[in-house]
Amino acid sequence: GSEEYARVEKAFMLTLYDPTRGLHRNQFTIQSVERIQNMDLWNLYVAKRKSICGRKSPKDAQSLVRNWLFHGCSGDVTAKIIQGGFNRSFAGRNATMYGKGVYFARDASYSTYPLYSERDANGVQSIFLARVVVGEYCRGVKDALTPAERDATTHALYDSTVDNPQNPNIFVTYKDGQAYPEYLVKFKQDGNPPSHPAAGKPAHPDYRPNVFSSCYD
């Protein structure tokens, strides 16, 4: 009943309607919402956010941050993420279409697909709501170990890669500290989605890339 719980629930449920895949919100039942409090991971994230966002004015820097993106995983991996953050060593477990990094989705309907958030013995799935400093991004390349160069004179790289720079559905990060696992949602969904979620979809009309008033909240 808290405002915080309602904010997380709304963000999670918002994009769980995809009639092209026979997916509806009433198929999903939240089992729990857990706030992660890991100061080591938080301090790493704040430092990386400051480094990347410091290139632009506070107003323009808002476009470099997403609060939140989704990351689905199996239940046995959640404790590792809570303790050690998102680890690129897991890259390739499900896909490397846009590079060998850590994958995040704009829409929960993507990350709740059972391939990415495997059901446990009780049918419960797990998904993280993550704060991610996506920075400046470019289109990802299959199996690439790093993003492309964004500045040929300094050889500076882009901060992340995406499926579509004009309408990113998928973001891939490559540096520790770029993402902080803020909430863990455990849920059940009825049935099996009949098809893999498609990238390139337009954003939900009510979607907000930053649910807070400032990227520094």
PDB file of C-alpha atoms in Angstrom:
ATOM      1  CA  GLY A   1       0.000   0.000   0.000  1.00  0.00           C
ATOM      2  CA  SER A   2       3.003   2.347   0.130  1.00  0.00           C
ATOM      3  CA  GLU A   3       3.735   4.957  -2.528  1.00  0.00           C
ATOM      4  CA  GLU A   4       7.050   3.242  -3.209  1.00  0.00           C
ATOM      5  CA  TYR A   5       5.443  -0.164  -3.806  1.00  0.00           C
ATOM      6  CA  ALA A   6       2.822   1.417  -6.066  1.00  0.00           C
ATOM      7  CA  ARG A   7       5.506   3.155  -8.140  1.00  0.00           C
ATOM      8  CA  VAL A   8       7.382  -0.100  -8.718  1.00  0.00           C
ATOM      9  CA  GLU A   9       4.185  -2.042  -9.416  1.00  0.00           C
ATOM     10  CA  LYS A  10       3.034   0.550 -11.956  1.00  0.00           C
ATOM     11  CA  ALA A  11       6.375   0.535 -13.776  1.00  0.00           C
ATOM     12  CA  PHE A  12       6.414  -3.266 -13.887  1.00  0.00           C
ATOM     13  CA  MET A  13       2.812  -3.676 -15.036  1.00  0.00           C
ATOM     14  CA  LEU A  14       2.813  -0.812 -17.553  1.00  0.00           C
ATOM     15  CA  THR A  15       4.262  -2.691 -20.509  1.00  0.00           C
ATOM     16  CA  LEU A  16       2.890  -6.153 -19.772  1.00  0.00           C
ATOM     17  CA  TYR A  17       0.263  -5.870 -22.483  1.00  0.00           C
ATOM     18  CA  ASP A  18       1.301  -7.184 -25.860  1.00  0.00           C
ATOM     19  CA  PRO A  19      -1.681  -8.432 -27.861  1.00  0.00           C
ATOM     20  CA  THR A  20       0.592  -9.455 -30.725  1.00  0.00           C
ATOM     21  CA  ARG A  21       1.876 -12.207 -28.401  1.00  0.00           C
ATOM     22  CA  GLY A  22      -1.358 -12.841 -26.524  1.00  0.00           C
ATOM     23  CA  LEU A  23       0.100 -11.194 -23.427  1.00  0.00           C
ATOM     24  CA  HIS A  24      -2.147  -9.419 -20.915  1.00  0.00           C
ATOM     25  CA  ARG A  25      -1.514  -7.817 -17.535  1.00  0.00           C
ATOM     26  CA  ASN A  26      -4.028 -10.026 -15.761  1.00  0.00           C
ATOM     27  CA  GLN A  27      -1.778 -13.024 -16.489  1.00  0.00           C
ATOM     28  CA  PHE A  28       0.789 -11.629 -14.039  1.00  0.00           C
ATOM     29  CA  THR A  29       0.671 -11.826 -10.253  1.00  0.00           C
ATOM     30  CA  ILE A  30       3.346 -10.122  -8.161  1.00  0.00           C
ATOM     31  CA  GLN A  31       4.633 -12.338  -5.354  1.00  0.00           C
ATOM     32  CA  SER A  32       6.989  -9.809  -3.744  1.00  0.00           C
ATOM     33  CA  VAL A  33       8.830  -6.531  -4.278  1.00  0.00           C
ATOM     34  CA  GLU A  34      12.208  -6.190  -2.573  1.00  0.00           C
ATOM     35  CA  ARG A  35      14.293  -3.025  -2.392  1.00  0.00           C
ATOM     36  CA  ILE A  36      18.011  -3.734  -2.723  1.00  0.00           C
ATOM     37  CA  GLN A  37      20.281  -1.800  -0.372  1.00  0.00           C
ATOM     38  CA  ASN A  38      23.912  -2.410  -1.257  1.00  0.00           C
ATOM     39  CA  MET A  39      26.011   0.670  -0.594  1.00  0.00           C
ATOM     40  CA  ASP A  40      29.102  -0.672  -2.356  1.00  0.00           C
ATOM     41  CA  LEU A  41      27.138  -1.153  -5.580  1.00  0.00           C
ATOM     42  CA  TRP A  42      25.338   2.168  -5.117  1.00  0.00           C
ATOM     43  CA  ASN A  43      28.591   4.104  -4.677  1.00  0.00           C
ATOM     44  CA  LEU A  44      30.033   2.493  -7.812  1.00  0.00           C
ATOM     45  CA  TYR A  45      26.905   3.464  -9.743  1.00  0.00           C
ATOM     46  CA  VAL A  46      26.910   7.058  -8.459  1.00  0.00           C
ATOM     47  CA  ALA A  47      30.565   7.468  -9.439  1.00  0.00           C
ATOM     48  CA  LYS A  48      29.972   6.108 -12.946  1.00  0.00           C
ATOM     49  CA  ARG A  49      26.849   8.244 -13.352  1.00  0.00           C
ATOM     50  CA  LYS A  50      28.761  11.361 -12.312  1.00  0.00           C
ATOM     51  CA  SER A  51      31.562  10.550 -14.754  1.00  0.00           C
ATOM     52  CA  ILE A  52      29.233  10.053 -17.730  1.00  0.00           C
ATOM     53  CA  CYS A  53      26.655  12.734 -16.946  1.00  0.00           C
ATOM     54  CA  GLY A  54      29.383  15.283 -16.232  1.00  0.00           C
ATOM     55  CA  ARG A  55      29.911  15.649 -19.973  1.00  0.00           C
ATOM     56  CA  LYS A  56      26.612  17.497 -20.307  1.00  0.00           C
ATOM     57  CA  SER A  57      24.522  20.084 -18.486  1.00  0.00           C
ATOM     58  CA  PRO A  58      22.211  18.728 -15.742  1.00  0.00           C
ATOM     59  CA  LYS A  59      19.207  19.165 -18.057  1.00  0.00           C
ATOM     60  CA  ASP A  60      20.798  17.349 -21.001  1.00  0.00           C
ATOM     61  CA  ALA A  61      22.221  14.682 -18.707  1.00  0.00           C
ATOM     62  CA  GLN A  62      18.712  13.391 -18.007  1.00  0.00           C
ATOM     63  CA  SER A  63      18.746  11.718 -21.422  1.00  0.00           C
ATOM     64  CA  LEU A  64      21.795   9.677 -20.358  1.00  0.00           C
ATOM     65  CA  VAL A  65      20.017   7.896 -17.498  1.00  0.00           C
ATOM     66  CA  ARG A  66      17.148   5.403 -17.360  1.00  0.00           C
ATOM     67  CA  ASN A  67      15.238   4.846 -14.125  1.00  0.00           C
ATOM     68  CA  TRP A  68      14.238   2.056 -14.683  1.00  0.00           C
ATOM     69  CA  LEU A  69      15.198  -0.642 -17.179  1.00  0.00           C
ATOM     70  CA  PHE A  70      14.358  -4.332 -16.702  1.00  0.00           C
ATOM     71  CA  HIS A  71      16.651  -7.329 -16.376  1.00  0.00           C
ATOM     72  CA  GLY A  72      15.170 -10.802 -16.154  1.00  0.00           C
ATOM     73  CA  CYS A  73      17.188 -13.666 -14.725  1.00  0.00           C
ATOM     74  CA  SER A  74      16.861 -17.078 -13.142  1.00  0.00           C
ATOM     75  CA  GLY A  75      16.259 -17.258  -9.424  1.00  0.00           C
ATOM     76  CA  ASP A  76      19.681 -18.757  -8.718  1.00  0.00           C
ATOM     77  CA  VAL A  77      21.394 -15.657 -10.155  1.00  0.00           C
ATOM     78  CA  THR A  78      19.474 -13.028  -8.154  1.00  0.00           C
ATOM     79  CA  ALA A  79      21.603 -13.371  -5.008  1.00  0.00           C
ATOM     80  CA  LYS A  80      24.783 -12.946  -7.057  1.00  0.00           C
ATOM     81  CA  ILE A  81      23.441  -9.751  -8.630  1.00  0.00           C
ATOM     82  CA  ILE A  82      22.312  -8.379  -5.264  1.00  0.00           C
ATOM     83  CA  GLN A  83      25.793  -8.956  -3.827  1.00  0.00           C
ATOM     84  CA  GLY A  84      28.013  -8.243  -6.809  1.00  0.00           C
ATOM     85  CA  GLY A  85      25.965  -6.337  -9.350  1.00  0.00           C
ATOM     86  CA  PHE A  86      25.366  -7.144 -13.003  1.00  0.00           C
ATOM     87  CA  ASN A  87      28.233  -9.245 -14.277  1.00  0.00           C
ATOM     88  CA  ARG A  88      29.305  -9.324 -17.916  1.00  0.00           C
ATOM     89  CA  SER A  89      30.710 -12.816 -17.431  1.00  0.00           C
ATOM     90  CA  PHE A  90      27.118 -14.038 -17.782  1.00  0.00           C
ATOM     91  CA  ALA A  91      26.965 -12.498 -21.291  1.00  0.00           C
ATOM     92  CA  GLY A  92      26.055 -15.051 -23.903  1.00  0.00           C
ATOM     93  CA  ARG A  93      23.850 -17.086 -21.600  1.00  0.00           C
ATOM     94  CA  ASN A  94      20.808 -16.033 -23.628  1.00  0.00           C
ATOM     95  CA  ALA A  95      21.921 -13.672 -26.396  1.00  0.00           C
ATOM     96  CA  THR A  96      24.772 -11.521 -27.720  1.00  0.00           C
ATOM     97  CA  MET A  97      22.970 -10.017 -30.708  1.00  0.00           C
ATOM     98  CA  TYR A  98      23.919  -6.446 -29.735  1.00  0.00           C
ATOM     99  CA  GLY A  99      27.252  -7.144 -28.038  1.00  0.00           C
ATOM    100  CA  LYS A 100      28.748  -9.155 -25.183  1.00  0.00           C
ATOM    101  CA  GLY A 101      27.554  -7.089 -22.245  1.00  0.00           C
ATOM    102  CA  VAL A 102      24.720  -6.917 -19.743  1.00  0.00           C
ATOM    103  CA  TYR A 103      21.286  -6.686 -21.351  1.00  0.00           C
ATOM    104  CA  PHE A 104      18.425  -4.481 -20.174  1.00  0.00           C
ATOM    105  CA  ALA A 105      14.988  -3.987 -21.698  1.00  0.00           C
ATOM    106  CA  ARG A 106      12.810  -0.890 -21.836  1.00  0.00           C
ATOM    107  CA  ASP A 107       9.671  -3.032 -21.547  1.00  0.00           C
ATOM    108  CA  ALA A 108       8.924  -5.562 -18.833  1.00  0.00           C
ATOM    109  CA  SER A 109       7.109  -7.668 -21.450  1.00  0.00           C
ATOM    110  CA  TYR A 110      10.536  -8.462 -22.929  1.00  0.00           C
ATOM    111  CA  SER A 111      12.339  -9.404 -19.712  1.00  0.00           C
ATOM    112  CA  THR A 112       9.445 -11.490 -18.357  1.00  0.00           C
ATOM    113  CA  TYR A 113       9.753 -13.898 -21.295  1.00  0.00           C
ATOM    114  CA  PRO A 114      10.635 -17.230 -19.632  1.00  0.00           C
ATOM    115  CA  LEU A 115      13.845 -17.561 -21.661  1.00  0.00           C
ATOM    116  CA  TYR A 116      15.230 -14.544 -19.787  1.00  0.00           C
ATOM    117  CA  SER A 117      13.518 -14.966 -16.414  1.00  0.00           C
ATOM    118  CA  GLU A 118      13.334 -18.707 -15.901  1.00  0.00           C
ATOM    119  CA  ARG A 119      10.637 -20.168 -13.678  1.00  0.00           C
ATOM    120  CA  ASP A 120      11.769 -21.849 -10.476  1.00  0.00           C
ATOM    121  CA  ALA A 121      10.296 -25.067  -9.098  1.00  0.00           C
ATOM    122  CA  ASN A 122       7.281 -23.121  -7.837  1.00  0.00           C
ATOM    123  CA  GLY A 123       6.706 -21.269 -11.089  1.00  0.00           C
ATOM    124  CA  VAL A 124       8.091 -17.994  -9.731  1.00  0.00           C
ATOM    125  CA  GLN A 125      10.094 -15.702 -12.016  1.00  0.00           C
ATOM    126  CA  SER A 126      12.488 -12.876 -11.120  1.00  0.00           C
ATOM    127  CA  ILE A 127      13.093  -9.487 -12.693  1.00  0.00           C
ATOM    128  CA  PHE A 128      15.185  -6.514 -11.587  1.00  0.00           C
ATOM    129  CA  LEU A 129      14.247  -2.875 -11.987  1.00  0.00           C
ATOM    130  CA  ALA A 130      17.614  -1.222 -12.517  1.00  0.00           C
ATOM    131  CA  ARG A 131      18.888   2.311 -12.606  1.00  0.00           C
ATOM    132  CA  VAL A 132      21.141   2.444 -15.651  1.00  0.00           C
ATOM    133  CA  VAL A 133      23.404   5.222 -16.888  1.00  0.00           C
ATOM    134  CA  VAL A 134      23.174   4.379 -20.591  1.00  0.00           C
ATOM    135  CA  GLY A 135      25.143   7.451 -21.626  1.00  0.00           C
ATOM    136  CA  GLU A 136      25.680   7.933 -25.344  1.00  0.00           C
ATOM    137  CA  TYR A 137      24.877   4.826 -27.330  1.00  0.00           C
ATOM    138  CA  CYS A 138      25.202   3.305 -30.784  1.00  0.00           C
ATOM    139  CA  ARG A 139      23.774   0.278 -32.529  1.00  0.00           C
ATOM    140  CA  GLY A 140      25.200  -2.952 -31.172  1.00  0.00           C
ATOM    141  CA  VAL A 141      27.125  -5.513 -33.191  1.00  0.00           C
ATOM    142  CA  LYS A 142      26.749  -9.245 -32.586  1.00  0.00           C
ATOM    143  CA  ASP A 143      29.425 -10.645 -30.244  1.00  0.00           C
ATOM    144  CA  ALA A 144      31.240  -7.281 -29.958  1.00  0.00           C
ATOM    145  CA  LEU A 145      33.284  -6.941 -26.756  1.00  0.00           C
ATOM    146  CA  THR A 146      32.969  -3.134 -26.625  1.00  0.00           C
ATOM    147  CA  PRO A 147      30.861  -0.393 -28.195  1.00  0.00           C
ATOM    148  CA  ALA A 148      32.159   1.472 -31.242  1.00  0.00           C
ATOM    149  CA  GLU A 149      34.236   4.669 -31.044  1.00  0.00           C
ATOM    150  CA  ARG A 150      32.235   7.847 -30.519  1.00  0.00           C
ATOM    151  CA  ASP A 151      35.256  10.159 -30.920  1.00  0.00           C
ATOM    152  CA  ALA A 152      37.939   9.221 -33.428  1.00  0.00           C
ATOM    153  CA  THR A 153      40.355  11.855 -32.121  1.00  0.00           C
ATOM    154  CA  THR A 154      40.394  10.607 -28.520  1.00  0.00           C
ATOM    155  CA  HIS A 155      39.319   7.011 -29.295  1.00  0.00           C
ATOM    156  CA  ALA A 156      36.624   7.356 -26.642  1.00  0.00           C
ATOM    157  CA  LEU A 157      33.963   4.672 -26.920  1.00  0.00           C
ATOM    158  CA  TYR A 158      30.200   4.913 -26.723  1.00  0.00           C
ATOM    159  CA  ASP A 159      28.878   4.071 -23.276  1.00  0.00           C
ATOM    160  CA  SER A 160      26.425   1.384 -24.360  1.00  0.00           C
ATOM    161  CA  THR A 161      24.869  -0.278 -27.367  1.00  0.00           C
ATOM    162  CA  VAL A 162      21.221  -0.625 -28.385  1.00  0.00           C
ATOM    163  CA  ASP A 163      19.047  -2.470 -30.871  1.00  0.00           C
ATOM    164  CA  ASN A 164      17.880   0.752 -32.551  1.00  0.00           C
ATOM    165  CA  PRO A 165      19.420   4.177 -31.775  1.00  0.00           C
ATOM    166  CA  GLN A 166      16.224   5.982 -32.866  1.00  0.00           C
ATOM    167  CA  ASN A 167      13.911   3.821 -30.777  1.00  0.00           C
ATOM    168  CA  PRO A 168      15.917   1.707 -28.333  1.00  0.00           C
ATOM    169  CA  ASN A 169      14.120  -1.265 -26.790  1.00  0.00           C
ATOM    170  CA  ILE A 170      17.298  -3.051 -25.669  1.00  0.00           C
ATOM    171  CA  PHE A 171      20.329  -1.525 -23.941  1.00  0.00           C
ATOM    172  CA  VAL A 172      23.663  -3.277 -23.388  1.00  0.00           C
ATOM    173  CA  THR A 173      26.233  -2.015 -20.872  1.00  0.00           C
ATOM    174  CA  TYR A 174      29.901  -2.959 -20.706  1.00  0.00           C
ATOM    175  CA  LYS A 175      31.311  -1.285 -17.581  1.00  0.00           C
ATOM    176  CA  ASP A 176      30.897  -2.141 -13.922  1.00  0.00           C
ATOM    177  CA  GLY A 177      28.851   0.456 -12.115  1.00  0.00           C
ATOM    178  CA  GLN A 178      26.714   1.480 -15.090  1.00  0.00           C
ATOM    179  CA  ALA A 179      23.674  -0.200 -13.555  1.00  0.00           C
ATOM    180  CA  TYR A 180      22.322  -0.537 -10.040  1.00  0.00           C
ATOM    181  CA  PRO A 181      19.777  -3.286  -9.182  1.00  0.00           C
ATOM    182  CA  GLU A 182      17.297  -1.196  -7.205  1.00  0.00           C
ATOM    183  CA  TYR A 183      14.289  -3.531  -6.926  1.00  0.00           C
ATOM    184  CA  LEU A 184      13.737  -7.236  -7.325  1.00  0.00           C
ATOM    185  CA  VAL A 185      10.221  -8.279  -8.334  1.00  0.00           C
ATOM    186  CA  LYS A 186       9.182 -11.896  -8.048  1.00  0.00           C
ATOM    187  CA  PHE A 187       6.061 -12.856  -9.966  1.00  0.00           C
ATOM    188  CA  LYS A 188       4.078 -15.589 -11.629  1.00  0.00           C
ATOM    189  CA  GLN A 189       2.534 -15.531 -15.071  1.00  0.00           C
ATOM    190  CA  ASP A 190      -0.208 -17.779 -16.362  1.00  0.00           C
ATOM    191  CA  GLY A 191       0.610 -19.825 -19.421  1.00  0.00           C
ATOM    192  CA  ASN A 192       3.530 -19.487 -21.798  1.00  0.00           C
ATOM    193  CA  PRO A 193       3.888 -16.541 -24.195  1.00  0.00           C
ATOM    194  CA  PRO A 194       3.582 -18.125 -27.637  1.00  0.00           C
ATOM    195  CA  SER A 195       6.346 -16.124 -29.296  1.00  0.00           C
ATOM    196  CA  HIS A 196       9.594 -14.351 -28.530  1.00  0.00           C
ATOM    197  CA  PRO A 197       9.167 -10.604 -27.857  1.00  0.00           C
ATOM    198  CA  ALA A 198      10.053  -8.424 -30.817  1.00  0.00           C
ATOM    199  CA  ALA A 199      12.414  -5.473 -30.582  1.00  0.00           C
ATOM    200  CA  GLY A 200      11.706  -2.198 -32.363  1.00  0.00           C
ATOM    201  CA  LYS A 201       8.295  -1.661 -30.790  1.00  0.00           C
ATOM    202  CA  PRO A 202       7.136   1.910 -30.079  1.00  0.00           C
ATOM    203  CA  ALA A 203       7.142   2.942 -26.435  1.00  0.00           C
ATOM    204  CA  HIS A 204       3.945   2.714 -24.416  1.00  0.00           C
ATOM    205  CA  PRO A 205       2.121   6.097 -24.497  1.00  0.00           C
ATOM    206  CA  ASP A 206       2.592   6.459 -20.716  1.00  0.00           C
ATOM    207  CA  TYR A 207       6.213   5.344 -20.704  1.00  0.00           C
ATOM    208  CA  ARG A 208       8.679   7.651 -18.985  1.00  0.00           C
ATOM    209  CA  PRO A 209      12.429   6.998 -19.324  1.00  0.00           C
ATOM    210  CA  ASN A 210      12.935   8.508 -15.874  1.00  0.00           C
ATOM    211  CA  VAL A 211      10.238   8.044 -13.235  1.00  0.00           C
ATOM    212  CA  PHE A 212      11.951  10.592 -11.002  1.00  0.00           C
ATOM    213  CA  SER A 213      12.058  14.351 -11.471  1.00  0.00           C
ATOM    214  CA  SER A 214      15.826  14.331 -11.895  1.00  0.00           C
ATOM    215  CA  CYS A 215      18.408  11.773 -12.990  1.00  0.00           C
ATOM    216  CA  TYR A 216      20.210  12.520  -9.731  1.00  0.00           C
ATOM    217  CA  ASP A 217      17.310  11.592  -7.413  1.00  0.00           C
TER     218      ASP A 217
END
